[in-house]
Coordinates of C-alpha atoms in Angstrom, one line a residue:
M1220 CA 31.7 16.5 5.3
L1221 CA 30.1 13.7 7.2
R1222 CA 30.1 10.4 5.2
T1223 CA 26.6 8.7 5.4
D1224 CA 28.1 5.4 4.4
L1225 CA 29.9 5.4 7.7
L1226 CA 26.9 6.0 9.8
P1227 CA 25.3 3.3 11.9
H1228 CA 22.2 1.5 10.3
C1229 CA 18.7 1.7 11.6
H1230 CA 17.5 -1.8 12.4
Y1231 CA 13.9 -2.9 12.4
A1232 CA 11.7 -6.0 12.1
Y1233 CA 12.2 -6.5 8.3
G1234 CA 15.5 -4.9 7.2
T1235 CA 18.0 -2.1 7.4
V1236 CA 18.3 1.4 6.1
P1237 CA 21.1 3.9 6.7
L1238 CA 20.3 6.9 8.9
R1239 CA 20.6 10.2 7.0
S1240 CA 23.4 12.6 8.1
E1241 CA 21.1 15.2 9.7
Y1242 CA 19.8 12.7 12.2
K1243 CA 21.3 12.8 15.7
I1244 CA 23.0 9.6 16.6
K1245 CA 22.6 8.5 20.2
L1246 CA 23.3 4.7 20.4
S1247 CA 21.7 4.5 23.9
K1248 CA 18.1 5.0 22.5
K1249 CA 16.6 2.2 20.4
V1250 CA 13.0 1.8 19.2
H1251 CA 11.2 -1.2 17.8
I1252 CA 8.1 -0.4 15.8
E1253 CA 5.4 -3.0 14.9
S1254 CA 2.6 -2.1 12.5
Y1255 CA -0.9 -3.7 12.3
G1256 CA -3.7 -3.2 9.9
C1257 CA -3.8 -1.2 6.7
Q1258 CA -1.1 0.2 4.4
M1259 CA -1.8 3.7 5.9
N1260 CA -0.6 2.4 9.3
H1261 CA 2.6 1.0 7.7
S1262 CA 3.1 4.3 6.1
D1263 CA 2.6 6.2 9.4
S1264 CA 5.1 4.1 11.0
E1265 CA 7.7 5.3 8.5
I1266 CA 6.8 8.9 9.5
V1267 CA 7.2 7.9 13.2
A1268 CA 10.5 6.3 12.5
S1269 CA 11.7 9.5 10.7
I1270 CA 10.6 11.8 13.6
L1271 CA 12.3 9.6 16.2
A1272 CA 15.5 9.2 14.2
K1273 CA 15.9 12.9 14.3
D1274 CA 15.4 12.7 18.0
G1275 CA 18.4 10.3 18.3
Y1276 CA 16.6 6.9 18.1
E1277 CA 17.9 3.9 16.2
L1278 CA 15.5 1.3 15.0
A1279 CA 15.9 -2.1 16.7
S1280 CA 15.2 -5.4 14.9
T1281 CA 13.5 -7.0 17.9
P1282 CA 11.6 -5.7 20.9
E1283 CA 14.2 -7.4 23.1
E1284 CA 16.9 -5.1 21.8
A1285 CA 14.8 -1.9 22.3
D1286 CA 14.4 0.7 25.0
L1287 CA 11.0 1.6 23.5
V1288 CA 8.4 -0.5 21.8
L1289 CA 5.7 1.2 19.7
L1290 CA 2.7 -0.7 18.4
N1291 CA 0.9 1.1 15.6
T1292 CA -2.6 -0.2 15.8
C1293 CA -5.8 -0.8 13.9
S1294 CA -9.4 -0.5 15.0
I1295 CA -11.2 -1.4 11.8
R1296 CA -12.3 -4.8 13.0
E1297 CA -12.7 -6.5 16.3
K1298 CA -10.2 -9.2 15.4
A1299 CA -7.6 -6.6 14.7
E1300 CA -8.0 -5.0 18.1
Y1301 CA -7.9 -8.5 19.7
T1302 CA -4.6 -9.3 18.1
V1303 CA -3.1 -6.0 19.4
M1304 CA -4.4 -6.5 22.9
Q1305 CA -2.8 -9.9 23.1
R1306 CA 0.5 -8.3 22.0
I1307 CA 0.2 -5.7 24.7
N1308 CA -0.2 -8.4 27.3
E1309 CA 3.1 -10.0 26.0
M1310 CA 4.8 -6.8 26.7
N1311 CA 4.5 -7.6 30.4
N1312 CA 7.0 -10.4 30.0
L1313 CA 9.4 -8.1 28.2
K1314 CA 9.1 -5.5 31.0
A1315 CA 9.9 -8.1 33.6
V1316 CA 13.3 -8.8 31.9
N1317 CA 14.0 -5.2 30.8
K1318 CA 12.9 -2.9 33.7
G1319 CA 13.6 0.2 31.7
L1320 CA 11.5 -0.7 28.7
K1321 CA 8.8 1.7 27.7
V1322 CA 5.7 0.7 25.7
G1323 CA 3.7 3.0 23.5
I1324 CA 0.4 2.5 21.5
L1325 CA 0.0 4.6 18.3
G1326 CA -2.7 4.8 15.7
C1327 CA -6.5 4.2 15.6
M1328 CA -6.7 2.1 18.8
A1329 CA -4.8 4.8 20.6
E1330 CA -7.5 7.3 19.8
R1331 CA -10.4 5.1 20.3
M1332 CA -9.4 3.3 23.5
K1333 CA -7.1 5.7 25.2
E1334 CA -8.9 5.4 28.7
N1335 CA -8.8 1.6 28.6
L1336 CA -5.2 1.4 27.5
L1337 CA -4.0 3.8 30.2
V1338 CA -6.2 2.5 33.0
E1339 CA -6.5 -1.3 32.4
K1340 CA -3.2 -1.9 30.6
R1341 CA -0.6 -0.7 33.1
V1342 CA 2.1 -1.9 30.8
V1343 CA 1.3 1.0 28.5
D1344 CA 3.4 4.2 29.1
L1345 CA 2.4 6.2 26.0
V1346 CA -0.7 6.7 23.9
V1347 CA -0.5 8.7 20.7
G1348 CA -3.1 9.2 18.0
P1349 CA -2.5 9.4 14.2
D1350 CA -2.3 13.2 14.1
A1351 CA 0.0 13.7 17.1
Y1352 CA 3.2 11.9 16.0
R1353 CA 5.1 15.3 16.0
S1354 CA 4.7 15.4 19.7
L1355 CA 6.4 12.2 20.3
P1356 CA 9.8 13.6 21.4
Q1357 CA 8.1 15.8 24.1
L1358 CA 5.8 12.9 25.2
L1359 CA 8.8 10.6 25.5
E1360 CA 10.6 13.2 27.8
E1361 CA 7.5 13.0 30.1
V1362 CA 7.6 9.2 30.0
G1363 CA 11.3 9.4 30.8
S1364 CA 10.6 11.4 34.0
G1365 CA 8.3 8.7 35.2
Q1366 CA 4.9 10.0 33.9
R1367 CA 2.5 8.4 31.5
A1368 CA 1.8 10.5 28.4
V1369 CA -1.1 10.9 26.0
N1370 CA -2.0 12.9 22.9
V1371 CA -4.8 11.8 20.8
L1372 CA -6.0 15.1 19.5
L1373 CA -7.2 15.1 15.9
S1374 CA -6.2 17.7 13.4
R1375 CA -7.8 19.5 10.4
E1376 CA -4.4 20.4 9.0
E1377 CA -1.8 17.8 9.7
T1378 CA -0.5 15.8 6.7
Y1379 CA 3.2 15.3 7.7
G1380 CA 3.8 16.4 4.1
E1381 CA 7.4 17.7 4.5
I1382 CA 8.7 14.8 6.5
E1383 CA 10.8 12.4 4.6
P1384 CA 9.8 8.8 5.7
V1385 CA 12.3 6.1 6.7
R1386 CA 11.4 3.2 4.6
L1387 CA 10.6 0.4 7.0
G1388 CA 10.7 -3.2 5.9
S1389 CA 11.5 -2.1 2.4
N1390 CA 12.4 -4.4 -0.3
G1391 CA 14.0 -1.4 -2.1
V1392 CA 11.5 -1.8 -4.9
T1393 CA 8.1 -0.7 -3.9
A1394 CA 7.1 2.1 -1.5
F1395 CA 4.0 3.9 -0.1
V1396 CA 3.4 7.7 -0.4
T1397 CA 0.4 9.1 1.6
I1398 CA -1.4 11.8 -0.3
M1399 CA -4.2 12.5 2.1
R1400 CA -5.5 11.7 5.6
G1401 CA -8.8 11.2 7.3
C1402 CA -12.2 10.5 5.9
D1403 CA -15.5 12.5 5.4
N1404 CA -17.6 9.5 4.5
M1405 CA -19.6 8.3 7.4
C1406 CA -20.1 4.7 6.3
A1407 CA -22.2 3.1 8.9
F1408 CA -19.9 0.2 9.7
C1409 CA -16.5 2.3 9.8
V1410 CA -14.7 3.7 12.7
V1411 CA -12.1 5.6 10.6
P1412 CA -13.7 9.1 10.6
F1413 CA -13.7 8.8 14.5
T1414 CA -10.0 7.6 14.7
R1415 CA -8.4 9.5 11.9
G1416 CA -10.5 12.6 11.6
R1417 CA -11.7 14.8 8.7
E1418 CA -10.2 14.6 5.2
R1419 CA -7.3 16.8 4.4
S1420 CA -5.2 16.6 1.3
R1421 CA -1.4 17.1 1.0
D1422 CA 0.3 19.7 -1.2
P1423 CA 0.7 17.9 -4.6
Q1424 CA 4.2 19.3 -5.1
T1425 CA 5.4 17.5 -1.9
I1426 CA 3.9 14.3 -3.2
V1427 CA 5.7 14.7 -6.6
D1428 CA 9.0 15.6 -4.8
E1429 CA 8.7 12.5 -2.6
C1430 CA 8.1 10.3 -5.7
K1431 CA 11.1 11.8 -7.4
Q1432 CA 13.2 11.0 -4.4
L1433 CA 12.0 7.4 -4.7
V1434 CA 13.4 7.3 -8.3
V1435 CA 16.7 8.7 -7.1
D1436 CA 16.8 6.0 -4.4
C1437 CA 16.2 3.4 -7.1
F1438 CA 12.7 2.4 -6.2
K1439 CA 10.6 1.1 -9.1
E1440 CA 7.0 1.4 -7.8
V1441 CA 5.0 3.7 -5.6
T1442 CA 1.4 3.2 -4.1
L1443 CA -0.4 6.6 -3.4
L1444 CA -2.4 6.1 -0.3
G1445 CA -5.6 7.7 1.1
Q1446 CA -8.7 6.5 2.9
N1447 CA -10.5 7.8 -0.3
V1448 CA -8.0 8.9 -2.9
D1449 CA -10.9 9.9 -5.3
S1450 CA -11.8 12.8 -3.0
Y1451 CA -8.3 14.2 -3.0
K1452 CA -8.3 18.0 -3.7
W1453 CA -5.9 20.8 -3.3
K1454 CA -6.7 24.4 -3.6
V1455 CA -3.7 26.3 -5.4
K1456 CA -2.9 29.7 -4.0
P1457 CA -3.3 32.4 -6.8
E1458 CA 0.2 33.8 -6.0
A1459 CA 1.8 30.3 -6.4
L1460 CA -0.1 29.9 -9.8
A1461 CA 1.2 33.4 -11.0
A1462 CA 4.8 32.6 -10.0
E1463 CA 4.7 29.3 -11.8
A1464 CA 3.3 30.7 -14.9
Q1465 CA 5.9 33.6 -14.9
K1466 CA 8.6 31.0 -14.4
R1467 CA 7.4 29.2 -17.6
G1468 CA 7.0 32.5 -19.5
E1469 CA 3.3 31.7 -19.9
E1470 CA 0.1 33.6 -19.2
L1471 CA -2.0 32.5 -16.2
V1472 CA -4.7 30.1 -17.4
P1473 CA -8.1 30.6 -15.7
G1474 CA -9.6 27.6 -14.0
L1475 CA -6.3 25.9 -13.1
D1476 CA -6.6 26.9 -9.4
H1477 CA -7.2 23.4 -8.0
V1478 CA -5.7 19.9 -8.3
D1479 CA -8.0 16.8 -8.1
F1480 CA -6.9 13.2 -7.9
A1481 CA -6.7 12.8 -11.8
D1482 CA -4.6 15.8 -12.0
L1483 CA -2.3 14.4 -9.2
L1484 CA -2.0 11.0 -11.0
E1485 CA -1.0 12.7 -14.2
M1486 CA 1.6 14.9 -12.3
V1487 CA 3.2 11.9 -10.8
A1488 CA 3.1 9.9 -14.1
T1489 CA 4.7 12.6 -16.1
S1490 CA 7.3 13.7 -13.5
C1491 CA 8.4 10.1 -12.7
P1492 CA 8.0 8.1 -16.0
E1493 CA 10.4 5.4 -14.6
L1494 CA 8.1 4.7 -11.7
R1495 CA 5.1 2.3 -11.8
I1496 CA 2.2 3.9 -10.0
R1497 CA -0.6 2.3 -8.0
Y1498 CA -3.1 3.8 -5.6
S1499 CA -5.5 2.8 -2.9
T1500 CA -8.3 3.1 -1.9
S1501 CA -11.0 4.3 -4.3
H1502 CA -14.6 5.0 -3.4
P1503 CA -17.3 4.1 -6.0
K1504 CA -19.4 7.2 -5.4
D1505 CA -16.4 9.5 -6.1
M1506 CA -14.5 7.7 -8.9
T1507 CA -14.6 9.8 -12.1
D1508 CA -14.1 9.0 -15.8
K1509 CA -11.4 11.6 -15.7
V1510 CA -9.3 9.3 -13.4
L1511 CA -9.9 6.4 -15.7
E1512 CA -8.9 8.5 -18.8
V1513 CA -5.6 9.3 -17.1
M1514 CA -5.0 5.7 -16.1
A1515 CA -5.5 4.6 -19.7
R1516 CA -3.3 7.3 -21.1
Y1517 CA -0.1 6.5 -19.2
E1518 CA 1.6 3.1 -19.4
N1519 CA 3.3 3.6 -16.0
I1520 CA 0.0 3.8 -14.1
C1521 CA -0.8 0.2 -13.4
K1522 CA -4.1 -1.2 -14.7
Y1523 CA -5.5 -2.2 -11.2
I1524 CA -8.3 -0.6 -9.1
H1525 CA -9.4 -1.6 -5.7
L1526 CA -13.1 -0.6 -5.7
P1527 CA -14.8 -1.7 -2.4
V1528 CA -18.4 -2.6 -2.9
Q1529 CA -19.1 -4.1 0.6
S1530 CA -22.5 -5.6 -0.5
G1531 CA -24.3 -6.4 -3.7
S1532 CA -27.7 -5.4 -2.3
S1533 CA -29.0 -1.8 -2.8
E1534 CA -31.0 -2.0 0.5
V1535 CA -27.9 -3.0 2.5
L1536 CA -25.8 -0.4 0.8
K1537 CA -28.3 2.2 1.8
R1538 CA -28.2 1.0 5.5
M1539 CA -24.4 1.1 5.1
N1540 CA -24.6 4.8 4.1
R1541 CA -22.3 4.2 1.1
G1542 CA -23.8 6.8 -1.1
Y1543 CA -24.4 4.6 -4.1
D1544 CA -26.6 1.6 -5.1
R1545 CA -26.0 -1.6 -7.0
E1546 CA -26.8 0.0 -10.4
W1547 CA -24.3 2.9 -9.8
Y1548 CA -21.5 0.6 -8.8
M1549 CA -22.0 -1.7 -11.9
G1550 CA -22.0 1.5 -13.9
R1551 CA -18.5 2.3 -12.6
V1552 CA -17.3 -1.2 -13.3
A1553 CA -18.7 -0.8 -17.0
S1554 CA -16.7 2.4 -17.3
I1555 CA -13.5 0.8 -16.1
R1556 CA -14.0 -2.0 -18.6
K1557 CA -14.7 0.6 -21.4
H1558 CA -11.5 2.6 -20.7
M1559 CA -9.3 -0.2 -19.8
P1560 CA -10.5 -3.7 -20.9
D1561 CA -7.5 -5.3 -19.3
C1562 CA -7.8 -3.6 -15.9
A1563 CA -8.0 -5.8 -12.8
I1564 CA -10.6 -5.0 -10.2
S1565 CA -10.5 -6.1 -6.5
T1566 CA -13.0 -5.3 -3.7
D1567 CA -14.0 -5.5 0.0
M1568 CA -17.0 -7.6 0.9
I1569 CA -18.9 -7.7 4.3
A1570 CA -21.1 -10.7 5.2
G1571 CA -23.9 -10.3 7.6
F1572 CA -24.3 -6.6 8.0
C1573 CA -27.2 -5.3 10.0
G1574 CA -30.6 -6.5 8.6
E1575 CA -29.0 -8.5 5.8
T1576 CA -31.5 -11.0 4.4
E1577 CA -30.8 -14.2 2.5
D1578 CA -32.1 -12.3 -0.7
D1579 CA -29.5 -9.6 0.1
H1580 CA -26.8 -12.2 0.4
Q1581 CA -27.7 -13.7 -2.9
D1582 CA -27.6 -10.2 -4.4
T1583 CA -23.9 -10.1 -3.2
L1584 CA -23.0 -13.5 -4.8
S1585 CA -24.6 -12.4 -8.1
L1586 CA -22.8 -9.1 -8.2
M1587 CA -19.4 -11.0 -7.6
N1588 CA -20.2 -13.2 -10.5
A1589 CA -21.2 -10.3 -12.7
V1590 CA -18.1 -8.3 -12.0
G1591 CA -15.6 -11.3 -11.9
Y1592 CA -13.2 -9.8 -9.4
D1593 CA -9.5 -10.7 -9.6
M1594 CA -9.3 -10.7 -5.8
A1595 CA -11.3 -9.7 -2.7
Y1596 CA -10.9 -9.0 0.9
M1597 CA -13.8 -10.7 2.7
F1598 CA -15.0 -10.4 6.3
K1599 CA -17.8 -11.1 8.7
Y1600 CA -19.5 -7.9 10.0
S1601 CA -18.2 -6.9 13.5
E1602 CA -19.9 -4.0 15.3
R1603 CA -17.6 -1.1 16.1
P1604 CA -18.3 1.4 19.0
K1605 CA -19.3 4.9 18.0
T1606 CA -20.2 4.0 14.5
L1607 CA -23.5 4.9 12.8
A1608 CA -24.5 1.2 12.7
A1609 CA -23.8 0.7 16.4
R1610 CA -26.2 3.7 17.1
K1611 CA -29.0 3.0 14.7
H1612 CA -29.0 -0.6 13.6
A1613 CA -29.2 -3.9 15.5
D1614 CA -26.4 -6.5 14.9
D1615 CA -29.2 -9.0 14.2
V1616 CA -27.6 -11.6 11.9
P1617 CA -26.6 -14.6 13.9
E1618 CA -22.9 -15.5 14.0
D1619 CA -23.4 -18.9 12.4
V1620 CA -25.3 -17.3 9.5
K1621 CA -22.6 -14.7 9.0
G1622 CA -20.0 -17.6 9.0
R1623 CA -22.0 -19.6 6.4
R1624 CA -22.5 -16.5 4.2
L1625 CA -18.8 -15.5 4.4
A1626 CA -17.9 -19.2 3.4
E1627 CA -20.1 -18.9 0.4
I1628 CA -18.7 -15.5 -0.5
I1629 CA -15.1 -17.0 -0.2
E1630 CA -16.0 -19.9 -2.4
V1631 CA -17.5 -17.7 -5.2
Q1632 CA -14.5 -15.6 -5.2
K1633 CA -12.1 -18.5 -5.4
L1634 CA -13.8 -19.7 -8.6
N1635 CA -13.9 -16.2 -10.0
S1636 CA -10.2 -15.6 -9.2
A1637 CA -9.3 -18.9 -10.9
K1638 CA -11.3 -18.0 -14.0
R1639 CA -9.8 -14.5 -14.2
M1640 CA -6.2 -15.7 -13.7
A1641 CA -6.7 -18.5 -16.3
T1642 CA -7.4 -15.8 -18.9
Y1643 CA -3.8 -14.6 -18.5
V1644 CA -2.3 -17.9 -19.6
G1645 CA -0.4 -17.6 -22.9
Q1646 CA 0.0 -13.9 -22.6
V1647 CA 3.2 -12.0 -22.2
H1648 CA 3.2 -9.6 -19.1
E1649 CA 5.7 -7.1 -17.9
V1650 CA 6.6 -8.1 -14.3
L1651 CA 8.5 -6.2 -11.6
I1652 CA 10.4 -8.6 -9.5
E1653 CA 10.0 -7.9 -5.8
G1654 CA 11.8 -10.7 -4.1
V1655 CA 12.6 -14.4 -3.5
S1656 CA 9.5 -16.7 -3.4
K1657 CA 8.6 -17.9 0.1
R1658 CA 8.0 -21.4 -1.1
S1659 CA 11.3 -22.0 -3.0
D1660 CA 14.6 -20.0 -3.1
Q1661 CA 14.8 -21.2 -6.7
N1662 CA 12.0 -18.9 -7.7
M1663 CA 11.4 -15.2 -7.6
Y1664 CA 8.1 -13.4 -7.4
G1665 CA 6.8 -10.2 -8.8
R1666 CA 3.7 -8.5 -10.0
N1667 CA 2.2 -7.5 -13.3
T1668 CA 0.3 -4.3 -14.0
Q1669 CA -2.9 -6.1 -12.8
N1670 CA -1.3 -6.6 -9.4
S1671 CA -1.3 -10.5 -9.8
V1672 CA 1.6 -12.3 -8.2
V1673 CA 3.8 -13.9 -10.8
I1674 CA 6.2 -16.7 -9.9
V1675 CA 9.3 -17.0 -12.3
P1676 CA 12.5 -19.2 -12.1
R1677 CA 15.3 -17.4 -10.3
Y1678 CA 17.8 -18.5 -12.8
S1679 CA 16.9 -18.1 -16.6
S1680 CA 18.8 -18.9 -19.8
L1681 CA 19.0 -16.4 -22.7
L1682 CA 20.1 -17.5 -26.1
S1683 CA 21.8 -14.9 -28.2
V1684 CA 23.9 -14.8 -31.4
V1685 CA 27.4 -13.7 -30.6
G1686 CA 29.9 -15.2 -33.1
C1687 CA 28.1 -15.6 -36.4
Q1688 CA 30.6 -15.0 -39.2
A1689 CA 28.0 -13.8 -41.6
A1690 CA 26.7 -11.3 -39.1
L1691 CA 30.2 -10.1 -38.3
G1692 CA 31.5 -9.7 -41.8
G1693 CA 33.5 -12.9 -42.0
E1694 CA 35.3 -12.5 -38.8
K1695 CA 34.9 -14.8 -35.9
K1696 CA 34.3 -12.9 -32.7
I1697 CA 33.1 -13.7 -29.3
G1698 CA 30.8 -11.3 -27.6
K1699 CA 31.4 -10.2 -23.9
S1700 CA 29.4 -12.1 -21.5
T1701 CA 27.3 -10.3 -18.9
A1702 CA 29.1 -9.8 -15.6
G1703 CA 28.0 -12.3 -13.0
S1704 CA 26.5 -14.7 -15.7
N1705 CA 27.7 -18.1 -16.7
S1706 CA 28.0 -18.5 -20.5
E1707 CA 29.0 -21.1 -23.1
L1708 CA 28.9 -21.2 -26.9
T1709 CA 26.6 -23.5 -28.8
T1710 CA 27.6 -25.2 -32.0
D1711 CA 26.0 -22.6 -34.2
N1712 CA 27.8 -19.8 -32.6
Q1713 CA 25.1 -18.8 -30.1
Q1714 CA 25.7 -17.9 -26.5
L1715 CA 23.6 -19.4 -23.7
T1716 CA 23.7 -17.0 -20.8
T1717 CA 22.3 -17.9 -17.3
K1718 CA 21.0 -14.9 -15.6
E1719 CA 20.0 -14.6 -12.0
L1720 CA 16.9 -12.4 -11.4
R1721 CA 17.1 -9.9 -8.7
A1722 CA 14.6 -7.7 -6.9
G1723 CA 14.0 -4.6 -9.0
D1724 CA 14.4 -6.3 -12.4
I1725 CA 11.7 -5.7 -14.9
L1726 CA 11.1 -8.3 -17.5
K1727 CA 8.7 -9.7 -20.0
V1728 CA 7.3 -13.0 -18.7
R1729 CA 5.1 -15.5 -20.6
I1730 CA 2.4 -16.9 -18.4
V1731 CA 2.4 -20.7 -18.6
S1732 CA -0.1 -21.7 -15.8
A1733 CA -2.3 -20.1 -13.2
T1734 CA -4.0 -20.8 -9.8
A1735 CA -6.6 -18.8 -8.1
G1736 CA -3.9 -17.0 -6.2
S1737 CA -0.9 -16.6 -8.6
L1738 CA 0.5 -16.9 -12.0
Q1739 CA 3.5 -19.0 -13.1
G1740 CA 5.7 -17.7 -15.9
E1741 CA 8.9 -18.0 -17.8
P1742 CA 11.1 -15.1 -18.9
F1743 CA 10.2 -14.2 -22.5
F1744 CA 13.0 -12.9 -24.7
S1745 CA 12.1 -11.5 -28.1
I1746 CA 14.6 -11.4 -31.0
P1747 CA 18.1 -11.7 -29.6
E1748 CA 20.4 -8.8 -30.2
R1749 CA 23.4 -9.5 -32.4
V1750 CA 26.8 -8.4 -31.3
Q1751 CA 27.9 -5.4 -33.6
Q1752 CA 31.3 -5.4 -35.2
A1753 CA 33.7 -3.2 -33.2

């Protein structure tokens, strides 16, 4: 039997993972993958890594080490595209040094700008859209023969549901699982329906199985991903229902012929009780009370919802084709607060959309104050080709006005974030440690259920009773110290243990201070456990 621990490791920009034994090992082929934009793109890169690993590619930690460089791109905003175009230009320098280097563009820009990329950017050898990653091995054969290759066809069925991702840049603690692809909402400002195609949901059993594998691999948290998770739906085949009912020795229950997002959340929560569960992104027009009830019912579903509003003005929301108005949105917020008073809410906000007046802008500021968001992603509107807004509405808000309004939105959110975070001071939160703090290696960072970043000391002291004669029936005994810890006895027979926190640890933390961006805490230990008499 082939020992996987002896296999070479895949190297990539942020870490290493071992290749699985069924992958072909060809040390002459190395690929470096860079991901830009949303979490969906990063998740897609993990699918690409898996497909290429089976085709014999190792993952290189830098583009200089690679035979193939793939840029997984984002088209959601003009700035994102500009960043990628600059990176493509930099590839010319690499090709001058490494004559055999091949460069490929994946993702949303690949679909939207295929002609420009192949005609104007001669450095690009390969252009592949989000639904065509299975064709990468064949396309790379064409590239290897000196041709340039392209496949940007969109699909109504592709979900990559059975492909086990290679966890790129993983901290070994948190992971993404894509539950659906594409989007049917034609929001006026958004290019996603044109670059990622129509909505299609993944078989719920494959999602549950992937989450179960994360537990086996010692991951502690999963984020379920979709452009609009609330519209997830899966039609269950009657024969599958009958087989499942027969296996359980039960009668077939009428009406259980489909799975919606609330059902899926509950399936994952009950199948993987050890796993913390998050999801992104919700759409206000589709979020149901059924989802909120499931969230409130299960402790391992994090109490955090990203609920993009985009504008506080009903008139602007109508031009955006969002499918709801201000009143509807506030009703959804009220329902969240009703079901989960401690739930955190974040949002997306666009400043200066087509036709936005000063009154519309003030409506946005007032809505932000009314909701009191924990966090927000805030942007100036940038027109995207092919979108409804580009066809129907003039981009008529001056750039300086957009900039001023965005600055005001940011300032309001800073104040609201600071207020919201201050409410956590004095509370005890359960925190999942994700890694070492960037500012100091003496601190670790993690997140609470509300998705707030919590900074805690890397080394913490725990006081426990270990040799109390009264507790031990008159005998003086010393308890065993934890491996890897430094311990000493105090005068009253208590043991002071210094523990080093590690990524993946889950602990209670008392919040001692807060800023607009993070919480600071100290490990909180309840009643110390006494050492029992042997």
